[in-house]
Short mmCIF file of C-alpha atoms and ligand atoms in Angstrom, two decimals:
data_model
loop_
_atom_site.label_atom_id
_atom_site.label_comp_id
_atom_site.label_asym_id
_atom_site.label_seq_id
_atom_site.Cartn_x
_atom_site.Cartn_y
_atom_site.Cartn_z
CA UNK A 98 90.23 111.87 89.59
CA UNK A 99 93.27 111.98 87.28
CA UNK A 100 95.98 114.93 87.59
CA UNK A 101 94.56 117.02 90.25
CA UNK A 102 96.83 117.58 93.24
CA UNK A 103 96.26 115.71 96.41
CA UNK A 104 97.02 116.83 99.71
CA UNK A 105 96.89 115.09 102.97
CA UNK A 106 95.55 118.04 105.24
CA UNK A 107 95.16 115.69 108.54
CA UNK A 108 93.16 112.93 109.85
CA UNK A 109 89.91 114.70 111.12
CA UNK A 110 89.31 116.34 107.69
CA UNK A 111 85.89 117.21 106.86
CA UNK A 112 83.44 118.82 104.43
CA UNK A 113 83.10 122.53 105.37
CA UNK A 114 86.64 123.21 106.69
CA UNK A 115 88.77 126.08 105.92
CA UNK A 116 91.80 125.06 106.49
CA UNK A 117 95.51 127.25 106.42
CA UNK A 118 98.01 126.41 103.66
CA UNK A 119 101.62 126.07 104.45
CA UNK A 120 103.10 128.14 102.62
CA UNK A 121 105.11 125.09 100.54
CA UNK A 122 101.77 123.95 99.65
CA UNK A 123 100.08 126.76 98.58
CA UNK A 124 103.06 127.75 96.12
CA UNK A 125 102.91 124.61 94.88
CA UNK A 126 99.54 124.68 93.87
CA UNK A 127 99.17 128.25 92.72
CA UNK A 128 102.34 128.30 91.07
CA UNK A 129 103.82 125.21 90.13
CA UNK A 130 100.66 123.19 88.91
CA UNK A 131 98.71 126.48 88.27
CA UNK A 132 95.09 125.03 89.95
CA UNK A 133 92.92 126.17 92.50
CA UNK A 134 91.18 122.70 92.71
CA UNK A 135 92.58 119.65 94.17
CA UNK A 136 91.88 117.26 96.64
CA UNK A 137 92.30 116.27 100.20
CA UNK A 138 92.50 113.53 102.12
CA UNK A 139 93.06 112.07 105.77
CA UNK A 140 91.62 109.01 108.25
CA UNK A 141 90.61 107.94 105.18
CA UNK A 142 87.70 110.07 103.69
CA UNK A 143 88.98 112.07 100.18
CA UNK A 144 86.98 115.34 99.55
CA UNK A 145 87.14 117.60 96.42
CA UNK A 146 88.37 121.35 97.77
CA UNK A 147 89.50 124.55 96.48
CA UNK A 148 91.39 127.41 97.17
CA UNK A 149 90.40 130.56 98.21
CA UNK A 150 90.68 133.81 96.49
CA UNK A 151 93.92 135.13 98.82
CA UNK A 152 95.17 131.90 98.06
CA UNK A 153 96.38 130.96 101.43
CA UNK A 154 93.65 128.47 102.72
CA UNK A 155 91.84 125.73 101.47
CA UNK A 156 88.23 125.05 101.14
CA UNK A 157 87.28 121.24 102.16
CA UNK A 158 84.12 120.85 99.95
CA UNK A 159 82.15 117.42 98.98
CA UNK A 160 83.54 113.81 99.85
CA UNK A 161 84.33 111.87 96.83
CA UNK A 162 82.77 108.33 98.22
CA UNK A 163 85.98 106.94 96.67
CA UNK A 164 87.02 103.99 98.97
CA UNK A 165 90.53 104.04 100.28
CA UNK A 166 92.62 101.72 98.72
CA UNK A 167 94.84 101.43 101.69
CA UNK A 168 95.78 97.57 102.69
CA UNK A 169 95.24 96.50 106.46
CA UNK A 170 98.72 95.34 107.25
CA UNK A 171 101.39 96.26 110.18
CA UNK A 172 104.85 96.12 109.20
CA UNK A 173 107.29 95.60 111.62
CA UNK A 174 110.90 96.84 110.65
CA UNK A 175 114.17 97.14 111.66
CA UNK A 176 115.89 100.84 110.80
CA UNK A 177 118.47 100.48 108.51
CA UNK A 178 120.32 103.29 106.61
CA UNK A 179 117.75 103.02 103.74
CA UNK A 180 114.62 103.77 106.29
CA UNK A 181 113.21 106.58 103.68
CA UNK A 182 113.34 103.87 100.90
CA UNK A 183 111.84 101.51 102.92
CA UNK A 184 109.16 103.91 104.41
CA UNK A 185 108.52 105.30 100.78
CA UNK A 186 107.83 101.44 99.63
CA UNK A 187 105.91 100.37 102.18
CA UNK A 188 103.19 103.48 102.01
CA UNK A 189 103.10 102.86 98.36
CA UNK A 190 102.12 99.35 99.00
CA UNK A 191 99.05 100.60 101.31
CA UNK A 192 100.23 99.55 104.77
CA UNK A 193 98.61 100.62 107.87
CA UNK A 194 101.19 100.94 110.14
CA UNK A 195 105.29 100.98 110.50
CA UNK A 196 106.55 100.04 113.51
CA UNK A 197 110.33 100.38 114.22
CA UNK A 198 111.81 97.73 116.65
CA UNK A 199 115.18 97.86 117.87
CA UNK A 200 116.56 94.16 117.32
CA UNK A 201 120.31 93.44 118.01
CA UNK A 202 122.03 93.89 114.74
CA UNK A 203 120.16 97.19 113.92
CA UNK A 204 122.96 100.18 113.09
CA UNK A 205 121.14 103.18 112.16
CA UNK A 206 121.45 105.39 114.98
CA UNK A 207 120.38 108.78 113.52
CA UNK A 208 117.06 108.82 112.09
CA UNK A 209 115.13 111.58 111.70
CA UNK A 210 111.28 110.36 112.41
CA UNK A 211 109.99 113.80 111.19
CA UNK A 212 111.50 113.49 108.17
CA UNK A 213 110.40 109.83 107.55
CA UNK A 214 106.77 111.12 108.44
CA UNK A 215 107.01 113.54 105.30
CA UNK A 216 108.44 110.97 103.31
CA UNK A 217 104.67 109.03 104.06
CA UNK A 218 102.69 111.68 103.46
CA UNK A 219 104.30 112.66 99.88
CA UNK A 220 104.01 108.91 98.80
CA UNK A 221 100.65 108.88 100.49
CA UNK A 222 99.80 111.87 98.11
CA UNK A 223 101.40 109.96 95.20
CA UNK A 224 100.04 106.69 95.39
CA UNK A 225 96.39 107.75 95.87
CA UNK A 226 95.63 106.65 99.13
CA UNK A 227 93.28 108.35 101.47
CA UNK A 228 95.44 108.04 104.34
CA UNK A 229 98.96 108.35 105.72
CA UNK A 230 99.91 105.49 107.69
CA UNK A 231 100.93 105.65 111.49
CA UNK A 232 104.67 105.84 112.22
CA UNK A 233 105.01 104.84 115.87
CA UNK A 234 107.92 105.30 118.21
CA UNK A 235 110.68 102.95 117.85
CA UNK A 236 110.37 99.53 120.28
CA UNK A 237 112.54 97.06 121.67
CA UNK A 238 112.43 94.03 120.02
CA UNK A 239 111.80 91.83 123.52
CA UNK A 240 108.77 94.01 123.51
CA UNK A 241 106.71 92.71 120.37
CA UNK A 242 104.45 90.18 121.04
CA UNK A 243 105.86 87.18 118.64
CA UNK A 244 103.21 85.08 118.64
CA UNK A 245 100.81 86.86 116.57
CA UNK A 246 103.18 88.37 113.24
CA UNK A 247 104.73 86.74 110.96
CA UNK A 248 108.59 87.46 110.27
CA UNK A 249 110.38 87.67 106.98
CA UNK A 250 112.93 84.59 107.60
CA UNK A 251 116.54 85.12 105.80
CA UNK A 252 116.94 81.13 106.87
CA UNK A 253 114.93 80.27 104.25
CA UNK A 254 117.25 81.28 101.93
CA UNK A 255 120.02 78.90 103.26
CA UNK A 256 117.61 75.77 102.69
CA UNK A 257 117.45 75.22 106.44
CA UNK A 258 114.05 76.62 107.45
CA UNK A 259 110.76 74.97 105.91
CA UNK A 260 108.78 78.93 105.93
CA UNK A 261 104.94 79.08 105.93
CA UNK A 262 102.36 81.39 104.13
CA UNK A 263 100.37 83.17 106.27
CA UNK A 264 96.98 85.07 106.89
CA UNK A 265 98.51 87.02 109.46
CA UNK A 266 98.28 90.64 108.12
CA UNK A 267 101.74 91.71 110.61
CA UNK A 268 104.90 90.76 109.42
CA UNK A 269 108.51 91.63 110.31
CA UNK A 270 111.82 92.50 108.94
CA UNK A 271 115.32 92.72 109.68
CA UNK A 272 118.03 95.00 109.86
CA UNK A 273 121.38 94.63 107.48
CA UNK A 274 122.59 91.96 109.76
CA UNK A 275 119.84 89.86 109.93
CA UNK A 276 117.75 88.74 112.92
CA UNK A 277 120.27 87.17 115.68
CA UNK A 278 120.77 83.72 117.08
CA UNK A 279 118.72 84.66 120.57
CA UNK A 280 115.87 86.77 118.45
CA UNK A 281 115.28 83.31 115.89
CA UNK A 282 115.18 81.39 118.84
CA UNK A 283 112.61 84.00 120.48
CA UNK A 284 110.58 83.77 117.30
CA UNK A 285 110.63 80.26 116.84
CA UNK A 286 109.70 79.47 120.69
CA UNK A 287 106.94 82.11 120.05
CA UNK A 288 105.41 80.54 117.03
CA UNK A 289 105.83 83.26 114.93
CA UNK A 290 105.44 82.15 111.13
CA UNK A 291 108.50 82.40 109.04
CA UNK A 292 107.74 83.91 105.37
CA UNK A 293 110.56 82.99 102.71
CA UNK A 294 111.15 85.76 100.49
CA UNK A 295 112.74 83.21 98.09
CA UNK A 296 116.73 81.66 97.42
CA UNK A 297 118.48 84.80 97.57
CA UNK A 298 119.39 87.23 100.25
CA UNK A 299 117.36 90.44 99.58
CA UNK A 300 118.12 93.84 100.81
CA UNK A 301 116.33 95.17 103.77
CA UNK A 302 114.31 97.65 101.98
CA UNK A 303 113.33 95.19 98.83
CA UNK A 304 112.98 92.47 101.71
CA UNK A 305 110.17 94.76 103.51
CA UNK A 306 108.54 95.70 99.93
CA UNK A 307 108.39 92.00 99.20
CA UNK A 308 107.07 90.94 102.62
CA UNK A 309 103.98 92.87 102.75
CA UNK A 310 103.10 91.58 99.55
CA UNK A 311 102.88 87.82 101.33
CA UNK A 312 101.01 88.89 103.92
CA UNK A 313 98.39 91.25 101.93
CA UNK A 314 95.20 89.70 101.64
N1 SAM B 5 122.82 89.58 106.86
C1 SAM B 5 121.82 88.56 106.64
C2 SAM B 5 122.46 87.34 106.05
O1 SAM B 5 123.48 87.47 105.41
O2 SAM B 5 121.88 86.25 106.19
C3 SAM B 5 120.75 89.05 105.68
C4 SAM B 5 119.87 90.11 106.23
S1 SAM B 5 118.78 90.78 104.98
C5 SAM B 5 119.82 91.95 104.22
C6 SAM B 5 117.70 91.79 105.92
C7 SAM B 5 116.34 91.16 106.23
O3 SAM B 5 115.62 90.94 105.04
C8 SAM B 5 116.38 89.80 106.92
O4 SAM B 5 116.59 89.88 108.30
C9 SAM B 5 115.03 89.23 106.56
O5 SAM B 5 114.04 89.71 107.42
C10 SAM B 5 114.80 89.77 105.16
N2 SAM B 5 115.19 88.84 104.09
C11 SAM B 5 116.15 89.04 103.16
N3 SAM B 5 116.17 88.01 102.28
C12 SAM B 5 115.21 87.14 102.68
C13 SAM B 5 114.73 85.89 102.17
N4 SAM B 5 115.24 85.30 101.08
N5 SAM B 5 113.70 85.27 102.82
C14 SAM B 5 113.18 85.84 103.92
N6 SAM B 5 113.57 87.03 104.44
C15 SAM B 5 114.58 87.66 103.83
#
Protein backbone atom coordinates (compact mmCIF):
# COMPACT_ATOMS: atom_id res chain seq x y z
CA UNK A 1 0.00 0.00 0.00
CA UNK A 2 1.52 3.22 -1.40
CA UNK A 3 2.07 6.42 0.96
CA UNK A 4 0.70 5.28 4.17
CA UNK A 5 3.11 5.43 7.09
CA UNK A 6 4.75 2.33 8.35
CA UNK A 7 5.80 1.68 11.69
CA UNK A 8 7.73 -1.12 13.15
CA UNK A 9 5.82 -1.53 16.59
CA UNK A 10 7.90 -4.85 17.67
CA UNK A 11 8.32 -8.37 16.76
CA UNK A 12 5.28 -10.10 18.49
CA UNK A 13 2.78 -7.73 16.77
CA UNK A 14 -0.59 -8.97 16.28
CA UNK A 15 -4.16 -8.31 15.11
CA UNK A 16 -6.16 -6.95 18.09
CA UNK A 17 -3.38 -5.03 19.92
CA UNK A 18 -3.59 -1.66 21.34
CA UNK A 19 -0.52 -0.63 21.48
CA UNK A 20 1.10 2.99 23.18
CA UNK A 21 2.57 5.57 20.80
CA UNK A 22 5.78 7.24 21.60
CA UNK A 23 5.18 10.31 21.61
CA UNK A 24 7.72 10.99 18.33
CA UNK A 25 5.49 8.71 16.56
CA UNK A 26 2.30 9.79 17.28
CA UNK A 27 3.23 13.54 16.31
CA UNK A 28 4.44 12.35 13.38
CA UNK A 29 1.49 10.79 12.26
CA UNK A 30 -1.15 13.18 13.53
CA UNK A 31 0.72 16.09 12.63
CA UNK A 32 3.24 15.79 10.15
CA UNK A 33 1.53 13.31 7.60
CA UNK A 34 -1.99 14.27 8.93
CA UNK A 35 -3.41 10.27 8.94
CA UNK A 36 -4.87 8.17 11.39
CA UNK A 37 -4.21 5.01 9.22
CA UNK A 38 -0.98 3.41 8.63
CA UNK A 39 0.61 0.31 9.00
CA UNK A 40 2.64 -1.88 11.21
CA UNK A 41 4.95 -4.32 11.04
CA UNK A 42 7.38 -6.73 13.05
CA UNK A 43 8.78 -10.68 12.92
CA UNK A 44 7.59 -10.28 9.76
CA UNK A 45 3.70 -10.14 9.60
CA UNK A 46 2.41 -6.33 8.24
CA UNK A 47 -1.13 -5.43 9.55
CA UNK A 48 -3.28 -2.39 8.52
CA UNK A 49 -3.96 -0.22 12.02
CA UNK A 50 -5.29 2.98 13.11
CA UNK A 51 -5.19 5.41 15.63
CA UNK A 52 -7.35 5.99 18.27
CA UNK A 53 -9.49 8.91 18.96
CA UNK A 54 -6.97 10.46 21.95
CA UNK A 55 -4.47 9.85 19.50
CA UNK A 56 -1.92 8.29 21.69
CA UNK A 57 -2.22 4.47 20.85
CA UNK A 58 -2.50 2.46 17.99
CA UNK A 59 -5.01 -0.03 16.92
CA UNK A 60 -3.29 -3.32 15.25
CA UNK A 61 -6.23 -4.35 12.95
CA UNK A 62 -6.17 -7.01 9.85
CA UNK A 63 -2.82 -8.62 8.46
CA UNK A 64 -2.13 -7.60 4.99
CA UNK A 65 -0.93 -11.31 3.73
CA UNK A 66 1.79 -9.23 2.01
CA UNK A 67 4.97 -11.46 2.10
CA UNK A 68 8.07 -9.91 3.53
CA UNK A 69 10.43 -9.05 1.11
CA UNK A 70 13.27 -9.40 3.49
CA UNK A 71 16.45 -11.50 1.99
CA UNK A 72 17.87 -14.46 4.21
CA UNK A 73 21.44 -13.33 4.49
CA UNK A 74 23.93 -12.69 7.64
CA UNK A 75 26.35 -10.06 7.17
CA UNK A 76 29.30 -10.10 9.01
CA UNK A 77 31.06 -6.60 9.41
CA UNK A 78 33.73 -4.91 10.74
CA UNK A 79 32.73 -1.28 12.54
CA UNK A 80 34.16 1.38 10.83
CA UNK A 81 33.40 5.13 11.28
CA UNK A 82 30.64 4.89 8.59
CA UNK A 83 28.66 1.97 10.70
CA UNK A 84 25.17 4.04 10.24
CA UNK A 85 25.85 4.10 6.42
CA UNK A 86 26.67 0.74 6.37
CA UNK A 87 23.78 -0.40 8.72
CA UNK A 88 21.33 1.91 6.68
CA UNK A 89 22.55 -0.08 3.33
CA UNK A 90 22.51 -3.25 4.45
CA UNK A 91 18.65 -3.14 5.93
CA UNK A 92 17.72 -1.60 2.69
CA UNK A 93 19.12 -4.53 0.91
CA UNK A 94 16.83 -7.00 3.15
CA UNK A 95 19.46 -8.69 5.33
CA UNK A 96 18.64 -10.77 8.22
CA UNK A 97 21.18 -10.17 10.48
CA UNK A 98 24.43 -7.75 11.23
CA UNK A 99 26.90 -9.09 13.13
CA UNK A 100 29.84 -6.88 14.32
CA UNK A 101 33.24 -8.73 14.73
CA UNK A 102 36.16 -7.17 16.14
CA UNK A 103 39.07 -8.09 13.57
CA UNK A 104 42.57 -6.48 14.08
CA UNK A 105 42.57 -3.40 12.00
CA UNK A 106 39.04 -2.29 13.20
CA UNK A 107 39.27 1.60 14.70
CA UNK A 108 35.91 2.63 15.63
CA UNK A 109 35.85 2.56 19.23
CA UNK A 110 32.69 4.57 20.06
CA UNK A 111 29.65 3.25 18.61
CA UNK A 112 26.52 3.79 19.79
CA UNK A 113 24.48 0.29 19.17
CA UNK A 114 21.18 2.05 20.20
CA UNK A 115 21.52 4.45 17.82
CA UNK A 116 22.49 2.02 14.95
CA UNK A 117 19.29 -0.02 16.05
CA UNK A 118 17.11 3.16 15.11
CA UNK A 119 18.97 3.69 12.14
CA UNK A 120 17.39 -0.18 11.11
CA UNK A 121 14.22 0.37 12.07
CA UNK A 122 13.74 3.85 10.06
CA UNK A 123 15.23 2.14 6.87
CA UNK A 124 13.23 -0.91 7.80
CA UNK A 125 10.14 1.51 7.69
CA UNK A 126 11.47 3.00 4.42
CA UNK A 127 12.29 0.20 2.40
CA UNK A 128 9.07 -1.77 3.03
CA UNK A 129 10.16 -4.61 4.81
CA UNK A 130 8.19 -6.38 7.42
CA UNK A 131 10.96 -6.73 9.71
CA UNK A 132 13.94 -5.06 11.35
CA UNK A 133 16.89 -7.12 11.23
CA UNK A 134 18.83 -8.42 14.40
CA UNK A 135 21.84 -6.33 15.50
CA UNK A 136 23.85 -8.62 17.76
CA UNK A 137 26.60 -7.77 20.20
CA UNK A 138 29.89 -7.16 18.76
CA UNK A 139 32.34 -10.56 18.52
CA UNK A 140 35.82 -11.32 18.31
CA UNK A 141 36.86 -12.21 15.15
CA UNK A 142 38.74 -15.71 16.44
CA UNK A 143 35.22 -16.40 17.45
CA UNK A 144 33.33 -16.75 13.97
CA UNK A 145 33.21 -19.96 12.68
CA UNK A 146 35.16 -19.48 9.12
CA UNK A 147 34.28 -22.33 7.53
CA UNK A 148 30.78 -21.75 6.75
CA UNK A 149 30.67 -17.62 5.35
CA UNK A 150 32.00 -16.34 2.74
CA UNK A 151 34.33 -13.12 3.07
CA UNK A 152 34.51 -10.12 0.84
CA UNK A 153 38.37 -10.57 -0.30
CA UNK A 154 40.25 -7.02 -0.98
CA UNK A 155 43.11 -9.58 -2.56
CA UNK A 156 41.19 -9.93 -5.36
CA UNK A 157 41.65 -6.66 -6.29
CA UNK A 158 45.52 -6.95 -6.41
CA UNK A 159 45.21 -9.94 -9.05
CA UNK A 160 46.63 -12.35 -6.49
CA UNK A 161 43.58 -14.24 -5.21
CA UNK A 162 41.46 -16.43 -7.79
CA UNK A 163 37.76 -15.47 -5.55
CA UNK A 164 34.74 -17.82 -5.88
CA UNK A 165 30.89 -17.19 -6.14
CA UNK A 166 29.09 -18.59 -3.60
CA UNK A 167 25.65 -20.00 -2.31
CA UNK A 168 26.59 -19.32 1.06
CA UNK A 169 23.97 -16.71 2.22
CA UNK A 170 26.85 -15.25 5.20
CA UNK A 171 29.42 -13.15 4.04
CA UNK A 172 31.99 -10.85 5.67
CA UNK A 173 33.61 -7.54 5.50
CA UNK A 174 36.41 -5.60 6.60
CA UNK A 175 37.29 -2.70 8.45
CA UNK A 176 39.28 0.49 6.73
CA UNK A 177 42.43 -1.47 6.99
CA UNK A 178 41.53 -4.47 5.53
CA UNK A 179 41.53 -8.03 6.93
CA UNK A 180 45.23 -8.79 8.40
CA UNK A 181 47.97 -11.15 7.41
CA UNK A 182 47.04 -13.78 10.48
CA UNK A 183 42.99 -13.27 9.82
CA UNK A 184 43.60 -14.22 5.62
CA UNK A 185 45.56 -16.94 6.73
CA UNK A 186 42.69 -17.97 9.34
CA UNK A 187 40.21 -17.69 6.49
CA UNK A 188 42.04 -19.38 3.97
CA UNK A 189 43.02 -22.46 6.38
CA UNK A 190 39.24 -22.39 7.21
CA UNK A 191 37.94 -22.63 3.72
CA UNK A 192 36.07 -19.71 3.81
CA UNK A 193 35.13 -18.56 0.12
CA UNK A 194 36.66 -15.37 -1.02
CA UNK A 195 34.04 -13.03 -3.03
CA UNK A 196 35.83 -10.35 -5.36
CA UNK A 197 34.03 -7.24 -5.32
CA UNK A 198 35.87 -6.38 -8.59
CA UNK A 199 39.56 -4.37 -9.63
CA UNK A 200 39.22 -1.58 -7.37
CA UNK A 201 39.45 -1.07 -3.69
CA UNK A 202 35.91 -0.19 -2.45
CA UNK A 203 35.02 1.54 0.69
CA UNK A 204 33.89 -0.43 3.62
CA UNK A 205 30.38 0.64 3.53
CA UNK A 206 29.95 0.32 -0.55
CA UNK A 207 32.13 -2.96 -0.02
CA UNK A 208 29.30 -4.42 2.49
CA UNK A 209 26.36 -3.01 0.09
CA UNK A 210 28.04 -4.79 -2.77
CA UNK A 211 28.74 -8.05 -0.90
CA UNK A 212 25.36 -8.99 0.04
CA UNK A 213 24.34 -8.56 -3.34
CA UNK A 214 26.83 -11.76 -4.30
CA UNK A 215 25.65 -13.72 -1.83
CA UNK A 216 21.69 -12.99 -2.21
CA UNK A 217 20.00 -15.73 -3.74
N1 LIG B 1 42.96 -1.11 3.29
C1 LIG B 1 42.69 -2.20 2.37
C2 LIG B 1 43.65 -2.16 1.23
O1 LIG B 1 44.16 -1.10 0.93
O2 LIG B 1 43.85 -3.22 0.61
C3 LIG B 1 41.27 -2.09 1.82
C4 LIG B 1 40.19 -2.34 2.80
S1 LIG B 1 38.58 -1.99 2.12
C5 LIG B 1 38.49 -0.27 2.36
C6 LIG B 1 37.50 -2.61 3.35
C7 LIG B 1 36.92 -3.99 3.06
O3 LIG B 1 36.09 -3.94 1.92
C8 LIG B 1 37.92 -5.09 2.76
O4 LIG B 1 38.49 -5.65 3.92
C9 LIG B 1 37.08 -6.08 1.98
O5 LIG B 1 36.34 -6.89 2.84
C10 LIG B 1 36.15 -5.17 1.20
N2 LIG B 1 36.61 -4.87 -0.16
C11 LIG B 1 36.93 -3.66 -0.66
N3 LIG B 1 37.23 -3.75 -1.98
C12 LIG B 1 37.10 -5.06 -2.31
C13 LIG B 1 37.25 -5.80 -3.53
N4 LIG B 1 37.61 -5.22 -4.68
N5 LIG B 1 37.01 -7.14 -3.52
C14 LIG B 1 36.67 -7.74 -2.37
N6 LIG B 1 36.48 -7.10 -1.19
C15 LIG B 1 36.71 -5.78 -1.16
Amino acid sequence: MKNIPRIFIGDNVQSGMIIPLSRETAHYLTHVMRRRDAIVFGGGNEFCAAVDDAGKNIIVGENTGRADPSGDVTLYFAPIKRTDDLINMATQLGVKKLVPVITEHTNAPHINWERMRKIAIEAAEQSNRNSVPEITSPIKFADVDLSHIAFADERAAYGNVRAKTTKINSIMVGPEGGFSTAEFAAFDSAGATPVSLGATILRAELAAAIAITRVQK
